[in-house]
XYZ file of C-alpha atoms in Angstrom:
305
model
C 135.332 135.475 154.714
C 133.972 137.008 157.921
C 133.826 140.682 158.763
C 133.134 142.917 161.722
C 129.384 143.037 161.050
C 129.081 139.232 160.929
C 130.544 138.927 164.415
C 128.446 141.819 165.711
C 125.230 140.344 164.281
C 125.799 136.881 165.767
C 126.776 138.359 169.148
C 123.637 140.529 169.273
C 121.298 137.668 168.286
C 122.893 135.347 170.852
C 122.433 137.925 173.622
C 118.907 138.937 172.592
C 117.887 135.304 171.900
C 115.647 136.705 169.185
C 116.280 137.659 165.561
C 113.532 140.303 165.596
C 114.860 141.959 168.775
C 118.424 141.833 167.454
C 117.298 143.373 164.157
C 115.608 146.226 166.017
C 118.715 146.800 168.140
C 120.949 146.755 165.048
C 118.606 149.036 163.083
C 118.265 146.596 160.181
C 115.293 144.624 158.839
C 114.586 141.152 160.161
C 114.648 139.521 156.668
C 118.056 141.087 155.979
C 119.421 139.786 159.284
C 117.992 136.323 158.637
C 119.675 136.238 155.223
C 123.009 137.219 156.795
C 122.758 134.373 159.330
C 121.948 131.938 156.546
C 124.999 133.015 154.528
C 127.261 132.695 157.597
C 125.945 129.224 158.377
C 126.361 128.141 154.731
C 129.914 129.438 154.797
C 130.678 127.490 157.979
C 128.834 124.379 156.805
C 126.987 124.120 160.113
C 124.207 125.785 162.063
C 124.937 128.514 164.588
C 121.438 128.739 166.052
C 118.715 126.312 167.015
C 115.413 127.934 166.128
C 112.146 127.365 168.044
C 108.902 129.174 168.784
C 110.539 130.585 171.944
C 113.383 132.173 169.941
C 116.912 131.084 169.069
C 119.721 129.426 171.040
C 123.328 128.819 170.176
C 124.428 125.401 168.954
C 127.744 123.995 170.127
C 129.387 125.442 166.997
C 127.473 128.667 167.648
C 128.950 128.916 171.140
C 132.453 128.682 169.661
C 131.547 131.337 167.112
C 130.149 133.575 169.860
C 133.333 133.213 171.958
C 135.412 134.106 168.906
C 133.112 137.045 168.126
C 133.656 138.461 171.632
C 137.447 138.279 171.210
C 137.440 139.740 167.695
C 135.090 142.593 168.620
C 137.180 143.399 171.695
C 140.378 143.521 169.596
C 138.620 145.624 166.964
C 137.333 148.097 169.566
C 140.812 148.398 171.084
C 142.192 148.954 167.599
C 139.679 151.679 166.742
C 140.353 153.373 170.088
C 144.078 153.303 169.358
C 143.498 154.744 165.880
C 141.352 157.472 167.404
C 144.131 158.327 169.872
C 146.691 158.322 167.066
C 144.529 160.514 164.823
C 144.098 162.963 167.688
C 147.876 162.869 168.360
C 147.329 161.451 171.855
C 149.296 158.299 171.165
C 151.793 156.965 168.635
C 155.416 156.750 167.568
C 157.683 158.355 164.996
C 161.073 157.116 163.789
C 163.396 159.930 162.725
C 166.919 159.821 161.337
C 169.517 162.581 161.470
C 173.133 163.175 160.624
C 175.114 163.277 163.853
C 175.885 166.997 163.900
C 172.484 168.145 162.647
C 170.911 166.026 165.353
C 173.220 167.599 167.934
C 172.338 171.131 166.857
C 168.665 170.878 165.998
C 166.962 167.968 167.751
C 167.261 169.254 171.330
C 165.140 172.275 170.366
C 162.792 170.456 167.988
C 162.087 167.463 170.210
C 161.425 169.557 173.310
C 159.025 171.742 171.317
C 157.284 168.697 169.793
C 157.058 166.886 173.136
C 155.551 169.964 174.770
C 152.629 169.791 172.323
C 152.393 165.988 172.036
C 153.729 164.461 175.271
C 152.463 160.931 174.552
C 154.156 160.507 171.177
C 157.282 158.334 171.384
C 160.229 159.503 169.267
C 162.948 157.095 168.109
C 166.137 158.612 166.683
C 168.646 156.951 164.351
C 171.929 158.710 163.588
C 174.146 158.180 160.563
C 175.645 159.839 157.524
C 173.423 161.240 154.770
C 173.962 158.282 152.434
C 173.013 155.632 155.003
C 170.025 157.691 156.138
C 168.691 157.911 152.580
C 168.954 154.123 152.378
C 166.937 153.774 155.592
C 164.298 156.124 154.161
C 164.151 154.035 150.972
C 163.739 150.828 153.024
C 160.974 152.335 155.238
C 163.194 151.982 158.332
C 162.591 155.607 159.355
C 159.649 157.946 158.706
C 161.855 160.977 158.083
C 165.538 161.860 158.022
C 167.116 165.249 158.670
C 169.964 165.394 156.194
C 171.562 167.245 153.253
C 171.715 166.876 149.512
C 173.026 168.628 146.430
C 170.810 168.901 143.311
C 173.598 167.407 141.168
C 173.513 164.249 143.321
C 169.766 164.009 143.862
C 168.369 160.542 144.674
C 165.249 159.948 142.549
C 163.859 157.516 145.168
C 163.765 160.232 147.858
C 161.316 163.064 148.442
C 163.256 166.115 149.641
C 161.555 168.753 151.786
C 163.957 171.699 151.576
C 164.623 173.603 154.795
C 167.719 175.725 154.336
C 170.451 176.366 151.781
C 173.877 176.423 153.431
C 176.863 177.855 151.537
C 180.288 176.266 151.907
C 183.205 178.324 153.193
C 186.990 178.162 153.231
C 188.352 178.243 156.802
C 191.845 179.577 157.472
C 194.005 180.866 160.267
C 193.586 184.542 161.152
C 195.180 186.862 158.567
C 196.154 183.993 156.279
C 198.072 184.955 153.106
C 194.997 183.955 151.058
C 193.151 186.950 152.508
C 194.769 189.127 149.826
C 192.666 187.325 147.200
C 189.340 187.873 148.951
C 186.649 190.001 147.343
C 183.736 191.655 149.093
C 180.328 190.847 147.634
C 176.923 191.255 149.317
C 178.722 192.079 152.582
C 180.532 188.732 152.485
C 184.160 187.905 151.748
C 184.610 185.520 148.801
C 187.520 183.477 147.476
C 187.854 181.794 144.103
C 189.242 178.258 144.013
C 191.775 179.286 141.391
C 193.380 181.550 144.010
C 193.856 178.485 146.254
C 195.810 176.407 143.718
C 199.006 176.577 145.792
C 197.347 175.944 149.166
C 197.352 172.663 151.076
C 193.946 171.303 152.021
C 192.674 169.397 155.016
C 189.678 167.439 153.727
C 187.290 164.874 155.060
C 187.315 161.270 153.920
C 185.506 160.542 150.646
C 182.634 158.706 152.346
C 181.695 161.837 154.351
C 178.831 164.036 153.121
C 180.889 167.257 153.346
C 183.644 165.702 151.202
C 181.102 164.653 148.564
C 180.014 168.299 148.237
C 183.665 169.431 148.144
C 184.282 166.998 145.275
C 181.280 168.413 143.400
C 182.727 171.910 143.841
C 186.186 170.759 142.684
C 184.804 168.801 139.708
C 182.648 171.668 138.476
C 185.610 174.066 138.748
C 188.028 171.478 137.266
C 190.179 172.134 140.324
C 192.644 169.610 141.726
C 193.302 170.330 145.433
C 196.631 169.617 147.094
C 195.550 167.362 149.971
C 197.809 167.513 153.005
C 195.641 165.508 155.398
C 192.373 163.535 155.381
C 190.173 163.074 158.453
C 186.704 161.805 159.346
C 185.749 164.791 161.520
C 185.064 168.280 160.194
C 185.856 169.853 163.563
C 189.317 168.276 163.531
C 189.853 169.742 160.060
C 188.646 173.139 161.227
C 190.869 173.241 164.317
C 193.924 172.251 162.296
C 193.106 174.908 159.697
C 192.764 177.748 162.199
C 196.159 176.825 163.624
C 197.749 177.233 160.216
C 198.233 173.564 159.294
C 196.384 174.063 156.001
C 192.959 175.236 154.868
C 189.663 173.378 154.943
C 186.184 173.640 153.463
C 182.968 173.151 155.392
C 179.338 174.362 155.570
C 178.939 177.849 157.006
C 176.345 176.665 159.534
C 178.793 174.137 160.967
C 181.040 176.926 162.215
C 178.500 177.396 165.018
C 178.526 173.853 166.342
C 181.593 174.110 168.581
C 182.984 177.205 170.267
C 186.596 177.959 169.475
C 188.729 180.277 171.614
C 191.222 180.931 168.811
C 190.138 183.529 166.277
C 190.082 182.571 162.602
C 188.887 183.743 159.169
C 186.477 182.213 156.719
C 185.504 183.034 153.145
C 182.560 182.043 151.005
C 183.513 180.140 147.867
C 182.882 181.958 144.607
C 181.159 179.024 142.914
C 177.532 178.331 142.027
C 177.874 174.757 143.295
C 179.390 175.574 146.706
C 176.386 174.684 148.857
C 174.137 171.941 150.058
C 170.483 171.966 151.027
C 169.431 170.957 154.494
C 166.272 168.914 154.165
C 163.868 166.374 155.572
C 164.020 163.202 153.501
C 160.949 161.020 153.111
C 159.916 158.046 151.026
C 157.306 159.234 148.498
C 155.592 155.837 148.774
C 155.172 156.044 152.546
C 151.913 157.352 153.982
C 152.546 160.441 156.108
C 150.575 160.162 159.344
C 149.355 163.181 161.291
C 152.268 162.605 163.666
C 154.751 162.772 160.785
C 153.154 165.910 159.350
C 153.211 167.622 162.744
C 156.886 166.726 163.217
C 157.657 168.242 159.803
C 155.835 171.429 160.851
C 157.877 171.591 164.066
C 161.177 171.275 162.168
C 160.072 173.901 159.612
C 159.123 176.242 162.457
C 162.623 175.857 163.936
C 164.244 176.989 160.689
C 161.836 179.862 160.151
C 162.597 181.196 163.618
């Protein structure tokens, strides 16, 4: 098996045409260099150098070895230069996943900030729902994924870097009859699910992340909602709710994603399970490069600010 030093030693001897001169240039002893040549030649089963009183010259096999050494050393030098650029964040790539709406809200700010500091880092974005993104993290298809999770449905194969805890809220039309059940706590209006037993719900489809959290809330409260309509889009559910078609449940933060001209009410749910945690998902078995760590810092900075 050959290594970088073998190629470097043969190249230097061939160019110096002298083992003693090559040894001096390589800062090693002549006997040590001679032993290395002998081992290489024994490994190849042929001589690399013809030796004479005037010095050494390459054999035909030695010329082939020398040509190969030049190519290998050139590739190795390019590789080490690339690694140096990557380590200094002057070059590289990062593959990041995000749920569609989190990407819409957060990535424009985060990516511009990151690119301002590291303009030569290429960023590749994959969008999907939280479940599919966790699968991509598990399969090493993305370095990180901006997503959500609930502790009761934690995936043991994922490393979660918590960013923000977002409470779920009930969204209704303005001055809905359910307002009479609301209770003020910590300057927020709360509703208990038991007070919504007669209400009709607009919920997302069961494969949506928001619906999975809603089902956790319902299961823990042993509450069976009356479902009037199911949709794939939380904004559709919200707009129907604020027009009095029913009521819906969604993360508080998501109220900010689209502007709505019609006024409406919302209430925090009086349940310990009515939340999810916004996070960066990573595979615990994946090495985190400097680029990845810096991207994590940029996302964390966004949430702190």
